[in-house]
Amino acid sequence: VYRCQFSREDKNLSANVELQAVPRIKNHDTTSKNLVEDDPLVLECKAWGYPAVTVTWSRDGDPLNITDTRVQFLNYTDEETGTALGGKLRIERMTFDDHANYECLAENEAGAMNRSE
């Protein structure tokens, strides 16, 4: 939060300004992943913004099944950009049925951005 002050003759005015940054996703790898069945899949959504970014994942346009015990949503942390809540998707013991297009959506109060893998 920045505080701006302005003085003119006998008047003093001030205002607080809070800057926000729409989420951005950097260095997004869009190449296909070739995995062996039963291997884990790890995808990272390297997102940042202000206020903090929350990431949600979808599979072929539908929300991921969060009741599947093989699926984990972890925080992605980067020294340069900070932490994206849920920015890392890990699926244990991949099966043929897991073949899909995965998309991350990074959101905060300032806006949203999405990317596919």
mmCIF file with all atom_site columns, N, CA, C and O in Angstrom, residues 2 6 12 17 19-20 23 25 27 29 33-35 37 49 54-55 60 62 64 73 79 85 106 114-115:
data_model
loop_
_atom_site.group_PDB
_atom_site.id
_atom_site.type_symbol
_atom_site.label_atom_id
_atom_site.label_alt_id
_atom_site.label_comp_id
_atom_site.label_asym_id
_atom_site.label_entity_id
_atom_site.label_seq_id
_atom_site.pdbx_PDB_ins_code
_atom_site.Cartn_x
_atom_site.Cartn_y
_atom_site.Cartn_z
_atom_site.occupancy
_atom_site.B_iso_or_equiv
_atom_site.pdbx_formal_charge
_atom_site.auth_seq_id
_atom_site.auth_comp_id
_atom_site.auth_asym_id
_atom_site.auth_atom_id
_atom_site.pdbx_PDB_model_num
ATOM 1   N N  . TYR A 1 2   ? 0.598   2.136   -0.907  1.00 0.00 ? 2   TYR A N  1
ATOM 2   C CA . TYR A 1 2   ? 1.322   3.394   -0.993  1.00 0.00 ? 2   TYR A CA 1
ATOM 3   C C  . TYR A 1 2   ? 0.426   4.513   -0.486  1.00 0.00 ? 2   TYR A C  1
ATOM 4   O O  . TYR A 1 2   ? -0.786  4.475   -0.662  1.00 0.00 ? 2   TYR A O  1
ATOM 5   N N  . PHE A 1 6   ? -0.700  15.284  -1.030  1.00 0.00 ? 6   PHE A N  1
ATOM 6   C CA . PHE A 1 6   ? -0.674  16.446  -1.898  1.00 0.00 ? 6   PHE A CA 1
ATOM 7   C C  . PHE A 1 6   ? -0.986  17.679  -1.044  1.00 0.00 ? 6   PHE A C  1
ATOM 8   O O  . PHE A 1 6   ? -1.962  17.684  -0.288  1.00 0.00 ? 6   PHE A O  1
ATOM 9   N N  . ASN A 1 12  ? -4.304  20.013  2.675   1.00 0.00 ? 12  ASN A N  1
ATOM 10  C CA . ASN A 1 12  ? -3.491  18.806  2.621   1.00 0.00 ? 12  ASN A CA 1
ATOM 11  C C  . ASN A 1 12  ? -4.405  17.629  2.316   1.00 0.00 ? 12  ASN A C  1
ATOM 12  O O  . ASN A 1 12  ? -5.355  17.372  3.048   1.00 0.00 ? 12  ASN A O  1
ATOM 13  N N  . VAL A 1 17  ? -3.116  3.983   -1.819  1.00 0.00 ? 17  VAL A N  1
ATOM 14  C CA . VAL A 1 17  ? -3.232  3.300   -3.102  1.00 0.00 ? 17  VAL A CA 1
ATOM 15  C C  . VAL A 1 17  ? -2.691  1.887   -2.943  1.00 0.00 ? 17  VAL A C  1
ATOM 16  O O  . VAL A 1 17  ? -1.563  1.694   -2.494  1.00 0.00 ? 17  VAL A O  1
ATOM 17  N N  . LEU A 1 19  ? -1.749  -1.394  -5.083  1.00 0.00 ? 19  LEU A N  1
ATOM 18  C CA . LEU A 1 19  ? -1.530  -1.895  -6.425  1.00 0.00 ? 19  LEU A CA 1
ATOM 19  C C  . LEU A 1 19  ? -1.901  -3.363  -6.500  1.00 0.00 ? 19  LEU A C  1
ATOM 20  O O  . LEU A 1 19  ? -1.664  -4.118  -5.565  1.00 0.00 ? 19  LEU A O  1
ATOM 21  N N  . GLN A 1 20  ? -2.491  -3.753  -7.624  1.00 0.00 ? 20  GLN A N  1
ATOM 22  C CA . GLN A 1 20  ? -2.816  -5.157  -7.857  1.00 0.00 ? 20  GLN A CA 1
ATOM 23  C C  . GLN A 1 20  ? -2.213  -5.572  -9.185  1.00 0.00 ? 20  GLN A C  1
ATOM 24  O O  . GLN A 1 20  ? -2.067  -4.753  -10.086 1.00 0.00 ? 20  GLN A O  1
ATOM 25  N N  . PRO A 1 23  ? -2.968  -12.046 -12.541 1.00 0.00 ? 23  PRO A N  1
ATOM 26  C CA . PRO A 1 23  ? -2.100  -13.221 -12.603 1.00 0.00 ? 23  PRO A CA 1
ATOM 27  C C  . PRO A 1 23  ? -1.453  -13.400 -13.972 1.00 0.00 ? 23  PRO A C  1
ATOM 28  O O  . PRO A 1 23  ? -2.058  -13.121 -15.012 1.00 0.00 ? 23  PRO A O  1
ATOM 29  N N  . ILE A 1 25  ? 1.305   -16.326 -16.010 1.00 0.00 ? 25  ILE A N  1
ATOM 30  C CA . ILE A 1 25  ? 1.908   -17.655 -15.957 1.00 0.00 ? 25  ILE A CA 1
ATOM 31  C C  . ILE A 1 25  ? 3.156   -17.608 -16.813 1.00 0.00 ? 25  ILE A C  1
ATOM 32  O O  . ILE A 1 25  ? 3.091   -17.263 -17.992 1.00 0.00 ? 25  ILE A O  1
ATOM 33  N N  . ASN A 1 27  ? 6.958   -19.195 -18.355 1.00 0.00 ? 27  ASN A N  1
ATOM 34  C CA . ASN A 1 27  ? 7.700   -20.390 -18.788 1.00 0.00 ? 27  ASN A CA 1
ATOM 35  C C  . ASN A 1 27  ? 6.817   -21.625 -18.816 1.00 0.00 ? 27  ASN A C  1
ATOM 36  O O  . ASN A 1 27  ? 7.160   -22.663 -18.280 1.00 0.00 ? 27  ASN A O  1
ATOM 37  N N  . ASP A 1 29  ? 5.418   -24.837 -20.143 1.00 0.00 ? 29  ASP A N  1
ATOM 38  C CA . ASP A 1 29  ? 5.828   -25.908 -21.049 1.00 0.00 ? 29  ASP A CA 1
ATOM 39  C C  . ASP A 1 29  ? 4.582   -26.546 -21.651 1.00 0.00 ? 29  ASP A C  1
ATOM 40  O O  . ASP A 1 29  ? 3.801   -27.165 -20.951 1.00 0.00 ? 29  ASP A O  1
ATOM 41  N N  . LYS A 1 33  ? 3.805   -34.833 -22.619 1.00 0.00 ? 33  LYS A N  1
ATOM 42  C CA . LYS A 1 33  ? 4.568   -35.634 -21.660 1.00 0.00 ? 33  LYS A CA 1
ATOM 43  C C  . LYS A 1 33  ? 4.421   -37.097 -22.048 1.00 0.00 ? 33  LYS A C  1
ATOM 44  O O  . LYS A 1 33  ? 3.318   -37.587 -22.223 1.00 0.00 ? 33  LYS A O  1
ATOM 45  N N  . ASN A 1 34  ? 5.529   -37.783 -22.196 1.00 0.00 ? 34  ASN A N  1
ATOM 46  C CA . ASN A 1 34  ? 5.508   -39.212 -22.473 1.00 0.00 ? 34  ASN A CA 1
ATOM 47  C C  . ASN A 1 34  ? 5.881   -39.945 -21.187 1.00 0.00 ? 34  ASN A C  1
ATOM 48  O O  . ASN A 1 34  ? 7.010   -39.859 -20.733 1.00 0.00 ? 34  ASN A O  1
ATOM 49  N N  . LEU A 1 35  ? 4.907   -40.630 -20.624 1.00 0.00 ? 35  LEU A N  1
ATOM 50  C CA . LEU A 1 35  ? 5.113   -41.315 -19.352 1.00 0.00 ? 35  LEU A CA 1
ATOM 51  C C  . LEU A 1 35  ? 4.808   -42.789 -19.497 1.00 0.00 ? 35  LEU A C  1
ATOM 52  O O  . LEU A 1 35  ? 4.028   -43.195 -20.358 1.00 0.00 ? 35  LEU A O  1
ATOM 53  N N  . GLU A 1 37  ? 3.111   -46.115 -17.825 1.00 0.00 ? 37  GLU A N  1
ATOM 54  C CA . GLU A 1 37  ? 2.024   -46.394 -16.896 1.00 0.00 ? 37  GLU A CA 1
ATOM 55  C C  . GLU A 1 37  ? 2.581   -46.672 -15.505 1.00 0.00 ? 37  GLU A C  1
ATOM 56  O O  . GLU A 1 37  ? 3.627   -47.293 -15.356 1.00 0.00 ? 37  GLU A O  1
ATOM 57  N N  . GLY A 1 49  ? 1.082   -13.061 -9.123  1.00 0.00 ? 49  GLY A N  1
ATOM 58  C CA . GLY A 1 49  ? 0.228   -11.881 -9.197  1.00 0.00 ? 49  GLY A CA 1
ATOM 59  C C  . GLY A 1 49  ? 0.079   -11.316 -7.799  1.00 0.00 ? 49  GLY A C  1
ATOM 60  O O  . GLY A 1 49  ? 0.592   -11.864 -6.825  1.00 0.00 ? 49  GLY A O  1
ATOM 61  N N  . THR A 1 54  ? -4.372  -18.048 -6.653  1.00 0.00 ? 54  THR A N  1
ATOM 62  C CA . THR A 1 54  ? -4.864  -19.396 -6.395  1.00 0.00 ? 54  THR A CA 1
ATOM 63  C C  . THR A 1 54  ? -5.059  -20.084 -7.740  1.00 0.00 ? 54  THR A C  1
ATOM 64  O O  . THR A 1 54  ? -5.627  -19.502 -8.664  1.00 0.00 ? 54  THR A O  1
ATOM 65  N N  . VAL A 1 55  ? -4.575  -21.325 -7.835  1.00 0.00 ? 55  VAL A N  1
ATOM 66  C CA . VAL A 1 55  ? -4.642  -22.071 -9.089  1.00 0.00 ? 55  VAL A CA 1
ATOM 67  C C  . VAL A 1 55  ? -5.639  -23.210 -8.959  1.00 0.00 ? 55  VAL A C  1
ATOM 68  O O  . VAL A 1 55  ? -5.662  -23.914 -7.943  1.00 0.00 ? 55  VAL A O  1
ATOM 69  N N  . ASP A 1 60  ? -9.416  -31.829 -19.742 1.00 0.00 ? 60  ASP A N  1
ATOM 70  C CA . ASP A 1 60  ? -10.291 -31.772 -20.921 1.00 0.00 ? 60  ASP A CA 1
ATOM 71  C C  . ASP A 1 60  ? -11.502 -30.873 -20.686 1.00 0.00 ? 60  ASP A C  1
ATOM 72  O O  . ASP A 1 60  ? -12.624 -31.185 -21.078 1.00 0.00 ? 60  ASP A O  1
ATOM 73  N N  . ASP A 1 62  ? -13.023 -30.115 -17.868 1.00 0.00 ? 62  ASP A N  1
ATOM 74  C CA . ASP A 1 62  ? -13.822 -30.411 -16.686 1.00 0.00 ? 62  ASP A CA 1
ATOM 75  C C  . ASP A 1 62  ? -12.949 -30.346 -15.433 1.00 0.00 ? 62  ASP A C  1
ATOM 76  O O  . ASP A 1 62  ? -11.765 -30.702 -15.488 1.00 0.00 ? 62  ASP A O  1
ATOM 77  N N  . LEU A 1 64  ? -10.956 -31.318 -12.185 1.00 0.00 ? 64  LEU A N  1
ATOM 78  C CA . LEU A 1 64  ? -10.356 -32.596 -11.812 1.00 0.00 ? 64  LEU A CA 1
ATOM 79  C C  . LEU A 1 64  ? -11.127 -33.248 -10.678 1.00 0.00 ? 64  LEU A C  1
ATOM 80  O O  . LEU A 1 64  ? -11.698 -32.556 -9.828  1.00 0.00 ? 64  LEU A O  1
ATOM 81  N N  . PHE A 1 73  ? -2.944  -31.566 -5.056  1.00 0.00 ? 73  PHE A N  1
ATOM 82  C CA . PHE A 1 73  ? -2.733  -30.172 -5.431  1.00 0.00 ? 73  PHE A CA 1
ATOM 83  C C  . PHE A 1 73  ? -1.763  -29.583 -4.418  1.00 0.00 ? 73  PHE A C  1
ATOM 84  O O  . PHE A 1 73  ? -2.079  -29.492 -3.240  1.00 0.00 ? 73  PHE A O  1
ATOM 85  N N  . GLU A 1 79  ? 11.365  -18.456 -5.871  1.00 0.00 ? 79  GLU A N  1
ATOM 86  C CA . GLU A 1 79  ? 12.000  -17.330 -5.179  1.00 0.00 ? 79  GLU A CA 1
ATOM 87  C C  . GLU A 1 79  ? 11.666  -15.998 -5.839  1.00 0.00 ? 79  GLU A C  1
ATOM 88  O O  . GLU A 1 79  ? 11.510  -14.982 -5.168  1.00 0.00 ? 79  GLU A O  1
ATOM 89  N N  . LEU A 1 85  ? -0.933  -20.840 -4.766  1.00 0.00 ? 85  LEU A N  1
ATOM 90  C CA . LEU A 1 85  ? -1.656  -21.869 -4.019  1.00 0.00 ? 85  LEU A CA 1
ATOM 91  C C  . LEU A 1 85  ? -2.260  -22.875 -4.991  1.00 0.00 ? 85  LEU A C  1
ATOM 92  O O  . LEU A 1 85  ? -3.011  -22.494 -5.885  1.00 0.00 ? 85  LEU A O  1
ATOM 93  N N  . ALA A 1 106 ? -5.133  -19.520 -13.125 1.00 0.00 ? 106 ALA A N  1
ATOM 94  C CA . ALA A 1 106 ? -4.599  -18.724 -12.014 1.00 0.00 ? 106 ALA A CA 1
ATOM 95  C C  . ALA A 1 106 ? -5.512  -17.521 -11.814 1.00 0.00 ? 106 ALA A C  1
ATOM 96  O O  . ALA A 1 106 ? -5.777  -16.777 -12.756 1.00 0.00 ? 106 ALA A O  1
ATOM 97  N N  . ASN A 1 114 ? -5.281  -18.438 -17.918 1.00 0.00 ? 114 ASN A N  1
ATOM 98  C CA . ASN A 1 114 ? -5.209  -19.900 -17.965 1.00 0.00 ? 114 ASN A CA 1
ATOM 99  C C  . ASN A 1 114 ? -4.234  -20.366 -19.040 1.00 0.00 ? 114 ASN A C  1
ATOM 100 O O  . ASN A 1 114 ? -3.918  -19.636 -19.968 1.00 0.00 ? 114 ASN A O  1
ATOM 101 N N  . ARG A 1 115 ? -3.777  -21.622 -18.866 1.00 0.00 ? 115 ARG A N  1
ATOM 102 C CA . ARG A 1 115 ? -2.862  -22.266 -19.797 1.00 0.00 ? 115 ARG A CA 1
ATOM 103 C C  . ARG A 1 115 ? -3.149  -23.755 -19.831 1.00 0.00 ? 115 ARG A C  1
ATOM 104 O O  . ARG A 1 115 ? -3.548  -24.344 -18.840 1.00 0.00 ? 115 ARG A O  1
#
